[in-house]
Amino acid sequence: MTHHQHPPAHPGARSRRRAPLRALGLAAVLLLPFATAGCGTGSAADDSGGAKSGGTLVIGATGKLPNPDTVIGGAGFEGKRLVSFQLYEGLTRYDLSRADGPAPITAALATSWKVADDDRTWTFTLRKGVKFHDGTAFDADAVLFNLDRYLNRKSPQYTDALGAAAGEYAGGITTYTKLSDDRVRLVTKEPNGHFPQDLAHVLIASPTAVKKTGSARFSEHPVGTGPFRFVRQQSGEQIELARFDDYWRGAPELDRLVVKALPDAAARTASLRSGAVNWIEYPNPDDIPNLKADGVRVLTNSYDHLWYWILDTTAGPWKDPRVRRAANYAIDREAIAENLLHGTAAPAEQAAPSGTFAHDPANDTYGHDPAKARALLAEAGYANGFSTSVTVPTGGSGNLVPVPIAEAVQRDLAAVGIKVDIRTTDWSTLIAAEAKGKVARDSQAIAQSTTLFQSEALLPLFIGSNSPFWTGHYSNRQVDTLLASAGTATDRETREAQYTEALKLVTEDAPWLFVVNDRNPRAISPKVRGLVQPQSWFLDLTTVRVER
């Protein structure tokens, strides 16, 4: 990133100022992706070469589909991956073209950016010649229109839902100014080193289309600049998109993209076998051997994912870090990853997911050591064990097979004297309670999956003190200091080093039970070609085709 003193605004520039935004919406934070089947395919460029063959790709998703109005979503990163990022783009995007490392941020609707010496003032040069799906030209006015829609309560297109959703990534923007048709200035309240990453999630809609429908009905006719344009939808259940021939990166290979909500794993497998879909997200691990025997390809890769239990660190036995460490040593992660999940996940022996830059193998701490677990429990005064409870979602984006995993952890903990009552609930109820700082069904722990680094803006919500969400009341001032310093650093290496150190401290404090890192499995028909399986929640579908 180039540092320079920002020039004065263009004489004709128009500037908008807004008050700081409210608390973020937990649904978008937590509804993170799901597993990745590692069965033999490892990471993966799946490429067969040849000319564009088009075809229709039909994907079976693990949950309901998102509201397709830009940032509202509501179906987690799975919905963003399969729908939102196909319809829209931000000023930046993830480069999902490689499988051998975490996906970096690259240019999208902006071609370049610079940050001034104050580390708060950013100038973005916009891409020329980009068109929205309705033919509207993309320019600086379109950027300001969308930021008004998200941040300016006086805008006729603003809604509370848009404001709350945008707050997760754009909430720190205090002013936004047009410098010319192809340049904008964005100023953040505080220095923000990951601002370019945040803007990949601030999606840009066609001003013409929004004005035509109004915000209330825009989700019925969404229009962006992404590689696919909207055709039709059955709200929350199925959406059909078509290739956008004028896409600035070049038209996608596919003619059509259809995404279906198939939350039942057995239904997804049956749909793949019958040909009703030719791609399913997170196949049931038990089905994978038979699917592979039938010629189905299962692609996997490490990425930013952790399936874990959040422990109440301020009450009962979990208040003692020795007890929390003991519980971590009790877990047989290898058995869960290999025997239960059939290689679609990897053991998580520390807080930093194995597919992220913050993962240092030297920080792997919690191998399976029941003897050490019992010794720590005795040292903490719980030689005879204790009873506790955990709330577990029955499904949801990124949650793998949550109840069977929780039952495996339950058995491992029972072996060292910790008796766990599993209380199930649906995913929406669990995260709605967390957003209010509560635990559904009044348990002492919550089992769920999440991301930590796919969006750095979210990290303080999980390991920072005084989070607005229920995170087990974890607090470590040294971690807070590292997060604050890393978040403001525009130098990537500095941020990575400080995040790694923060996660090392979290590992030592053990506010969570670290269980597994998903490997993002998806099962696809052999007719589906051209997919690169990146180390990311997200996917580039422009290279995919379905052979006839």
mmCIF file with all atom_site columns, C-alpha atoms in Angstrom, residues 32-185:
data_model
loop_
_atom_site.group_PDB
_atom_site.id
_atom_site.type_symbol
_atom_site.label_atom_id
_atom_site.label_alt_id
_atom_site.label_comp_id
_atom_site.label_asym_id
_atom_site.label_entity_id
_atom_site.label_seq_id
_atom_site.pdbx_PDB_ins_code
_atom_site.Cartn_x
_atom_site.Cartn_y
_atom_site.Cartn_z
_atom_site.occupancy
_atom_site.B_iso_or_equiv
_atom_site.pdbx_formal_charge
_atom_site.auth_seq_id
_atom_site.auth_comp_id
_atom_site.auth_asym_id
_atom_site.auth_atom_id
_atom_site.pdbx_PDB_model_num
ATOM 1   C CA . LEU A 1 32  ? -19.891 -18.825 8.533   1.00 0.00 ? 32  LEU A CA 1
ATOM 2   C CA . PRO A 1 33  ? -19.162 -21.452 5.996   1.00 0.00 ? 33  PRO A CA 1
ATOM 3   C CA . PHE A 1 34  ? -19.136 -25.093 6.364   1.00 0.00 ? 34  PHE A CA 1
ATOM 4   C CA . ALA A 1 35  ? -16.914 -28.081 6.023   1.00 0.00 ? 35  ALA A CA 1
ATOM 5   C CA . THR A 1 36  ? -14.590 -29.238 3.393   1.00 0.00 ? 36  THR A CA 1
ATOM 6   C CA . ALA A 1 37  ? -14.160 -32.824 2.525   1.00 0.00 ? 37  ALA A CA 1
ATOM 7   C CA . GLY A 1 38  ? -10.563 -33.748 2.449   1.00 0.00 ? 38  GLY A CA 1
ATOM 8   C CA . CYS A 1 39  ? -11.012 -37.234 1.201   1.00 0.00 ? 39  CYS A CA 1
ATOM 9   C CA . GLY A 1 40  ? -7.946  -37.687 -0.871  1.00 0.00 ? 40  GLY A CA 1
ATOM 10  C CA . THR A 1 41  ? -8.347  -34.640 -3.063  1.00 0.00 ? 41  THR A CA 1
ATOM 11  C CA . GLY A 1 42  ? -6.482  -32.231 -0.828  1.00 0.00 ? 42  GLY A CA 1
ATOM 12  C CA . SER A 1 43  ? -6.264  -28.705 -2.095  1.00 0.00 ? 43  SER A CA 1
ATOM 13  C CA . ALA A 1 44  ? -7.105  -28.238 -5.613  1.00 0.00 ? 44  ALA A CA 1
ATOM 14  C CA . ALA A 1 45  ? -7.025  -26.823 -8.904  1.00 0.00 ? 45  ALA A CA 1
ATOM 15  C CA . ASP A 1 46  ? -9.589  -28.794 -10.873 1.00 0.00 ? 46  ASP A CA 1
ATOM 16  C CA . ASP A 1 47  ? -8.875  -27.826 -14.436 1.00 0.00 ? 47  ASP A CA 1
ATOM 17  C CA . SER A 1 48  ? -9.248  -29.744 -17.636 1.00 0.00 ? 48  SER A CA 1
ATOM 18  C CA . GLY A 1 49  ? -8.525  -27.013 -20.164 1.00 0.00 ? 49  GLY A CA 1
ATOM 19  C CA . GLY A 1 50  ? -10.439 -26.681 -23.408 1.00 0.00 ? 50  GLY A CA 1
ATOM 20  C CA . ALA A 1 51  ? -12.851 -24.164 -24.833 1.00 0.00 ? 51  ALA A CA 1
ATOM 21  C CA . LYS A 1 52  ? -15.775 -22.630 -23.006 1.00 0.00 ? 52  LYS A CA 1
ATOM 22  C CA . SER A 1 53  ? -18.605 -25.151 -22.895 1.00 0.00 ? 53  SER A CA 1
ATOM 23  C CA . GLY A 1 54  ? -21.101 -23.217 -20.790 1.00 0.00 ? 54  GLY A CA 1
ATOM 24  C CA . GLY A 1 55  ? -23.874 -25.318 -19.353 1.00 0.00 ? 55  GLY A CA 1
ATOM 25  C CA . THR A 1 56  ? -25.922 -24.946 -16.188 1.00 0.00 ? 56  THR A CA 1
ATOM 26  C CA . LEU A 1 57  ? -24.415 -25.432 -12.758 1.00 0.00 ? 57  LEU A CA 1
ATOM 27  C CA . VAL A 1 58  ? -26.929 -26.414 -10.068 1.00 0.00 ? 58  VAL A CA 1
ATOM 28  C CA . ILE A 1 59  ? -25.613 -26.199 -6.503  1.00 0.00 ? 59  ILE A CA 1
ATOM 29  C CA . GLY A 1 60  ? -27.240 -27.710 -3.428  1.00 0.00 ? 60  GLY A CA 1
ATOM 30  C CA . ALA A 1 61  ? -26.527 -25.398 -0.484  1.00 0.00 ? 61  ALA A CA 1
ATOM 31  C CA . THR A 1 62  ? -26.636 -26.401 3.186   1.00 0.00 ? 62  THR A CA 1
ATOM 32  C CA . GLY A 1 63  ? -29.171 -23.814 4.299   1.00 0.00 ? 63  GLY A CA 1
ATOM 33  C CA . LYS A 1 64  ? -31.660 -21.216 3.210   1.00 0.00 ? 64  LYS A CA 1
ATOM 34  C CA . LEU A 1 65  ? -30.466 -18.701 0.651   1.00 0.00 ? 65  LEU A CA 1
ATOM 35  C CA . PRO A 1 66  ? -29.696 -15.092 1.494   1.00 0.00 ? 66  PRO A CA 1
ATOM 36  C CA . ASN A 1 67  ? -31.718 -11.980 0.912   1.00 0.00 ? 67  ASN A CA 1
ATOM 37  C CA . PRO A 1 68  ? -30.067 -10.929 -2.372  1.00 0.00 ? 68  PRO A CA 1
ATOM 38  C CA . ASP A 1 69  ? -30.104 -7.218  -1.523  1.00 0.00 ? 69  ASP A CA 1
ATOM 39  C CA . THR A 1 70  ? -26.345 -6.507  -1.386  1.00 0.00 ? 70  THR A CA 1
ATOM 40  C CA . VAL A 1 71  ? -25.115 -6.640  2.231   1.00 0.00 ? 71  VAL A CA 1
ATOM 41  C CA . ILE A 1 72  ? -28.242 -7.875  4.023   1.00 0.00 ? 72  ILE A CA 1
ATOM 42  C CA . GLY A 1 73  ? -27.574 -11.554 3.324   1.00 0.00 ? 73  GLY A CA 1
ATOM 43  C CA . GLY A 1 74  ? -28.712 -13.520 6.346   1.00 0.00 ? 74  GLY A CA 1
ATOM 44  C CA . ALA A 1 75  ? -27.383 -16.926 5.267   1.00 0.00 ? 75  ALA A CA 1
ATOM 45  C CA . GLY A 1 76  ? -23.797 -16.502 6.405   1.00 0.00 ? 76  GLY A CA 1
ATOM 46  C CA . PHE A 1 77  ? -20.717 -16.757 4.263   1.00 0.00 ? 77  PHE A CA 1
ATOM 47  C CA . GLU A 1 78  ? -22.246 -19.661 2.350   1.00 0.00 ? 78  GLU A CA 1
ATOM 48  C CA . GLY A 1 79  ? -24.944 -17.320 1.059   1.00 0.00 ? 79  GLY A CA 1
ATOM 49  C CA . LYS A 1 80  ? -22.369 -14.666 0.302   1.00 0.00 ? 80  LYS A CA 1
ATOM 50  C CA . ARG A 1 81  ? -20.175 -17.187 -1.492  1.00 0.00 ? 81  ARG A CA 1
ATOM 51  C CA . LEU A 1 82  ? -22.862 -18.655 -3.728  1.00 0.00 ? 82  LEU A CA 1
ATOM 52  C CA . VAL A 1 83  ? -25.172 -15.682 -4.304  1.00 0.00 ? 83  VAL A CA 1
ATOM 53  C CA . SER A 1 84  ? -24.064 -12.237 -3.132  1.00 0.00 ? 84  SER A CA 1
ATOM 54  C CA . PHE A 1 85  ? -20.521 -12.369 -4.522  1.00 0.00 ? 85  PHE A CA 1
ATOM 55  C CA . GLN A 1 86  ? -21.889 -13.661 -7.830  1.00 0.00 ? 86  GLN A CA 1
ATOM 56  C CA . LEU A 1 87  ? -24.307 -10.721 -8.224  1.00 0.00 ? 87  LEU A CA 1
ATOM 57  C CA . TYR A 1 88  ? -22.201 -7.912  -6.774  1.00 0.00 ? 88  TYR A CA 1
ATOM 58  C CA . GLU A 1 89  ? -18.705 -6.646  -6.160  1.00 0.00 ? 89  GLU A CA 1
ATOM 59  C CA . GLY A 1 90  ? -17.033 -4.171  -3.876  1.00 0.00 ? 90  GLY A CA 1
ATOM 60  C CA . LEU A 1 91  ? -14.146 -1.834  -4.593  1.00 0.00 ? 91  LEU A CA 1
ATOM 61  C CA . THR A 1 92  ? -11.904 -4.801  -3.790  1.00 0.00 ? 92  THR A CA 1
ATOM 62  C CA . ARG A 1 93  ? -12.326 -8.574  -3.979  1.00 0.00 ? 93  ARG A CA 1
ATOM 63  C CA . TYR A 1 94  ? -10.633 -11.782 -2.888  1.00 0.00 ? 94  TYR A CA 1
ATOM 64  C CA . ASP A 1 95  ? -8.247  -13.300 -5.402  1.00 0.00 ? 95  ASP A CA 1
ATOM 65  C CA . LEU A 1 96  ? -9.564  -16.860 -5.499  1.00 0.00 ? 96  LEU A CA 1
ATOM 66  C CA . SER A 1 97  ? -7.486  -18.079 -8.422  1.00 0.00 ? 97  SER A CA 1
ATOM 67  C CA . ARG A 1 98  ? -4.991  -20.143 -6.404  1.00 0.00 ? 98  ARG A CA 1
ATOM 68  C CA . ALA A 1 99  ? -5.209  -23.052 -3.989  1.00 0.00 ? 99  ALA A CA 1
ATOM 69  C CA . ASP A 1 100 ? -1.825  -22.828 -2.269  1.00 0.00 ? 100 ASP A CA 1
ATOM 70  C CA . GLY A 1 101 ? -2.367  -20.063 0.302   1.00 0.00 ? 101 GLY A CA 1
ATOM 71  C CA . PRO A 1 102 ? -4.929  -17.790 1.962   1.00 0.00 ? 102 PRO A CA 1
ATOM 72  C CA . ALA A 1 103 ? -6.728  -15.689 -0.649  1.00 0.00 ? 103 ALA A CA 1
ATOM 73  C CA . PRO A 1 104 ? -5.318  -12.139 -0.823  1.00 0.00 ? 104 PRO A CA 1
ATOM 74  C CA . ILE A 1 105 ? -7.271  -8.966  -1.553  1.00 0.00 ? 105 ILE A CA 1
ATOM 75  C CA . THR A 1 106 ? -6.982  -7.574  -5.049  1.00 0.00 ? 106 THR A CA 1
ATOM 76  C CA . ALA A 1 107 ? -8.534  -4.853  -7.198  1.00 0.00 ? 107 ALA A CA 1
ATOM 77  C CA . ALA A 1 108 ? -12.179 -5.028  -8.272  1.00 0.00 ? 108 ALA A CA 1
ATOM 78  C CA . LEU A 1 109 ? -14.323 -1.942  -8.903  1.00 0.00 ? 109 LEU A CA 1
ATOM 79  C CA . ALA A 1 110 ? -11.307 0.059   -7.809  1.00 0.00 ? 110 ALA A CA 1
ATOM 80  C CA . THR A 1 111 ? -8.062  -0.447  -9.694  1.00 0.00 ? 111 THR A CA 1
ATOM 81  C CA . SER A 1 112 ? -5.764  0.969   -7.012  1.00 0.00 ? 112 SER A CA 1
ATOM 82  C CA . TRP A 1 113 ? -5.757  2.724   -3.666  1.00 0.00 ? 113 TRP A CA 1
ATOM 83  C CA . LYS A 1 114 ? -3.470  4.803   -1.478  1.00 0.00 ? 114 LYS A CA 1
ATOM 84  C CA . VAL A 1 115 ? -3.588  5.673   2.195   1.00 0.00 ? 115 VAL A CA 1
ATOM 85  C CA . ALA A 1 116 ? -2.308  9.004   3.487   1.00 0.00 ? 116 ALA A CA 1
ATOM 86  C CA . ASP A 1 117 ? 0.178   9.458   6.291   1.00 0.00 ? 117 ASP A CA 1
ATOM 87  C CA . ASP A 1 118 ? -2.647  9.710   8.817   1.00 0.00 ? 118 ASP A CA 1
ATOM 88  C CA . ASP A 1 119 ? -3.566  6.062   8.027   1.00 0.00 ? 119 ASP A CA 1
ATOM 89  C CA . ARG A 1 120 ? -7.206  7.161   7.886   1.00 0.00 ? 120 ARG A CA 1
ATOM 90  C CA . THR A 1 121 ? -7.603  8.882   4.519   1.00 0.00 ? 121 THR A CA 1
ATOM 91  C CA . TRP A 1 122 ? -7.887  6.539   1.549   1.00 0.00 ? 122 TRP A CA 1
ATOM 92  C CA . THR A 1 123 ? -8.042  7.451   -2.124  1.00 0.00 ? 123 THR A CA 1
ATOM 93  C CA . PHE A 1 124 ? -9.484  4.876   -4.523  1.00 0.00 ? 124 PHE A CA 1
ATOM 94  C CA . THR A 1 125 ? -9.102  5.058   -8.287  1.00 0.00 ? 125 THR A CA 1
ATOM 95  C CA . LEU A 1 126 ? -12.150 3.465   -9.875  1.00 0.00 ? 126 LEU A CA 1
ATOM 96  C CA . ARG A 1 127 ? -12.266 1.085   -12.786 1.00 0.00 ? 127 ARG A CA 1
ATOM 97  C CA . LYS A 1 128 ? -13.472 2.701   -16.012 1.00 0.00 ? 128 LYS A CA 1
ATOM 98  C CA . GLY A 1 129 ? -15.889 1.110   -18.443 1.00 0.00 ? 129 GLY A CA 1
ATOM 99  C CA . VAL A 1 130 ? -17.684 -1.112  -15.914 1.00 0.00 ? 130 VAL A CA 1
ATOM 100 C CA . LYS A 1 131 ? -21.422 -1.566  -16.415 1.00 0.00 ? 131 LYS A CA 1
ATOM 101 C CA . PHE A 1 132 ? -24.110 -2.795  -14.058 1.00 0.00 ? 132 PHE A CA 1
ATOM 102 C CA . HIS A 1 133 ? -26.340 -5.589  -15.299 1.00 0.00 ? 133 HIS A CA 1
ATOM 103 C CA . ASP A 1 134 ? -28.978 -3.000  -16.323 1.00 0.00 ? 134 ASP A CA 1
ATOM 104 C CA . GLY A 1 135 ? -26.477 -1.026  -18.419 1.00 0.00 ? 135 GLY A CA 1
ATOM 105 C CA . THR A 1 136 ? -25.940 1.749   -15.857 1.00 0.00 ? 136 THR A CA 1
ATOM 106 C CA . ALA A 1 137 ? -22.353 2.989   -15.819 1.00 0.00 ? 137 ALA A CA 1
ATOM 107 C CA . PHE A 1 138 ? -20.323 2.444   -12.662 1.00 0.00 ? 138 PHE A CA 1
ATOM 108 C CA . ASP A 1 139 ? -18.608 5.596   -11.383 1.00 0.00 ? 139 ASP A CA 1
ATOM 109 C CA . ALA A 1 140 ? -17.928 7.648   -8.254  1.00 0.00 ? 140 ALA A CA 1
ATOM 110 C CA . ASP A 1 141 ? -21.578 8.689   -8.005  1.00 0.00 ? 141 ASP A CA 1
ATOM 111 C CA . ALA A 1 142 ? -22.552 5.019   -7.775  1.00 0.00 ? 142 ALA A CA 1
ATOM 112 C CA . VAL A 1 143 ? -20.110 4.521   -4.888  1.00 0.00 ? 143 VAL A CA 1
ATOM 113 C CA . LEU A 1 144 ? -21.490 7.505   -2.979  1.00 0.00 ? 144 LEU A CA 1
ATOM 114 C CA . PHE A 1 145 ? -25.069 6.451   -3.677  1.00 0.00 ? 145 PHE A CA 1
ATOM 115 C CA . ASN A 1 146 ? -24.426 3.039   -2.139  1.00 0.00 ? 146 ASN A CA 1
ATOM 116 C CA . LEU A 1 147 ? -22.581 4.438   0.877   1.00 0.00 ? 147 LEU A CA 1
ATOM 117 C CA . ASP A 1 148 ? -25.484 6.824   1.428   1.00 0.00 ? 148 ASP A CA 1
ATOM 118 C CA . ARG A 1 149 ? -27.833 3.864   1.270   1.00 0.00 ? 149 ARG A CA 1
ATOM 119 C CA . TYR A 1 150 ? -25.821 2.088   3.953   1.00 0.00 ? 150 TYR A CA 1
ATOM 120 C CA . LEU A 1 151 ? -24.676 4.920   6.200   1.00 0.00 ? 151 LEU A CA 1
ATOM 121 C CA . ASN A 1 152 ? -26.855 8.010   5.770   1.00 0.00 ? 152 ASN A CA 1
ATOM 122 C CA . ARG A 1 153 ? -30.110 7.780   7.685   1.00 0.00 ? 153 ARG A CA 1
ATOM 123 C CA . LYS A 1 154 ? -31.464 10.708  5.681   1.00 0.00 ? 154 LYS A CA 1
ATOM 124 C CA . SER A 1 155 ? -31.099 8.861   2.393   1.00 0.00 ? 155 SER A CA 1
ATOM 125 C CA . PRO A 1 156 ? -34.478 7.763   0.977   1.00 0.00 ? 156 PRO A CA 1
ATOM 126 C CA . GLN A 1 157 ? -32.858 4.384   0.255   1.00 0.00 ? 157 GLN A CA 1
ATOM 127 C CA . TYR A 1 158 ? -31.498 3.815   3.786   1.00 0.00 ? 158 TYR A CA 1
ATOM 128 C CA . THR A 1 159 ? -33.050 1.100   5.954   1.00 0.00 ? 159 THR A CA 1
ATOM 129 C CA . ASP A 1 160 ? -32.131 -0.090  9.430   1.00 0.00 ? 160 ASP A CA 1
ATOM 130 C CA . ALA A 1 161 ? -31.438 -3.567  8.029   1.00 0.00 ? 161 ALA A CA 1
ATOM 131 C CA . LEU A 1 162 ? -28.972 -2.185  5.492   1.00 0.00 ? 162 LEU A CA 1
ATOM 132 C CA . GLY A 1 163 ? -27.329 0.038   8.075   1.00 0.00 ? 163 GLY A CA 1
ATOM 133 C CA . ALA A 1 164 ? -26.887 -2.773  10.591  1.00 0.00 ? 164 ALA A CA 1
ATOM 134 C CA . ALA A 1 165 ? -25.477 -5.174  7.997   1.00 0.00 ? 165 ALA A CA 1
ATOM 135 C CA . ALA A 1 166 ? -23.131 -2.603  6.455   1.00 0.00 ? 166 ALA A CA 1
ATOM 136 C CA . GLY A 1 167 ? -21.890 -1.589  9.888   1.00 0.00 ? 167 GLY A CA 1
ATOM 137 C CA . GLU A 1 168 ? -19.765 -4.692  10.138  1.00 0.00 ? 168 GLU A CA 1
ATOM 138 C CA . TYR A 1 169 ? -17.524 -3.530  7.302   1.00 0.00 ? 169 TYR A CA 1
ATOM 139 C CA . ALA A 1 170 ? -18.328 0.123   6.605   1.00 0.00 ? 170 ALA A CA 1
ATOM 140 C CA . GLY A 1 171 ? -19.179 1.275   10.118  1.00 0.00 ? 171 GLY A CA 1
ATOM 141 C CA . GLY A 1 172 ? -15.832 2.989   10.562  1.00 0.00 ? 172 GLY A CA 1
ATOM 142 C CA . ILE A 1 173 ? -16.255 5.292   7.542   1.00 0.00 ? 173 ILE A CA 1
ATOM 143 C CA . THR A 1 174 ? -16.875 8.879   8.667   1.00 0.00 ? 174 THR A CA 1
ATOM 144 C CA . THR A 1 175 ? -16.802 10.747  5.340   1.00 0.00 ? 175 THR A CA 1
ATOM 145 C CA . TYR A 1 176 ? -16.922 9.778   1.680   1.00 0.00 ? 176 TYR A CA 1
ATOM 146 C CA . THR A 1 177 ? -16.191 12.237  -1.089  1.00 0.00 ? 177 THR A CA 1
ATOM 147 C CA . LYS A 1 178 ? -16.221 12.278  -4.873  1.00 0.00 ? 178 LYS A CA 1
ATOM 148 C CA . LEU A 1 179 ? -12.962 13.715  -6.197  1.00 0.00 ? 179 LEU A CA 1
ATOM 149 C CA . SER A 1 180 ? -13.739 13.030  -9.859  1.00 0.00 ? 180 SER A CA 1
ATOM 150 C CA . ASP A 1 181 ? -15.794 10.553  -11.861 1.00 0.00 ? 181 ASP A CA 1
ATOM 151 C CA . ASP A 1 182 ? -13.168 7.885   -11.248 1.00 0.00 ? 182 ASP A CA 1
ATOM 152 C CA . ARG A 1 183 ? -11.762 8.819   -7.832  1.00 0.00 ? 183 ARG A CA 1
ATOM 153 C CA . VAL A 1 184 ? -13.251 8.769   -4.350  1.00 0.00 ? 184 VAL A CA 1
ATOM 154 C CA . ARG A 1 185 ? -11.891 9.588   -0.924  1.00 0.00 ? 185 ARG A CA 1
#
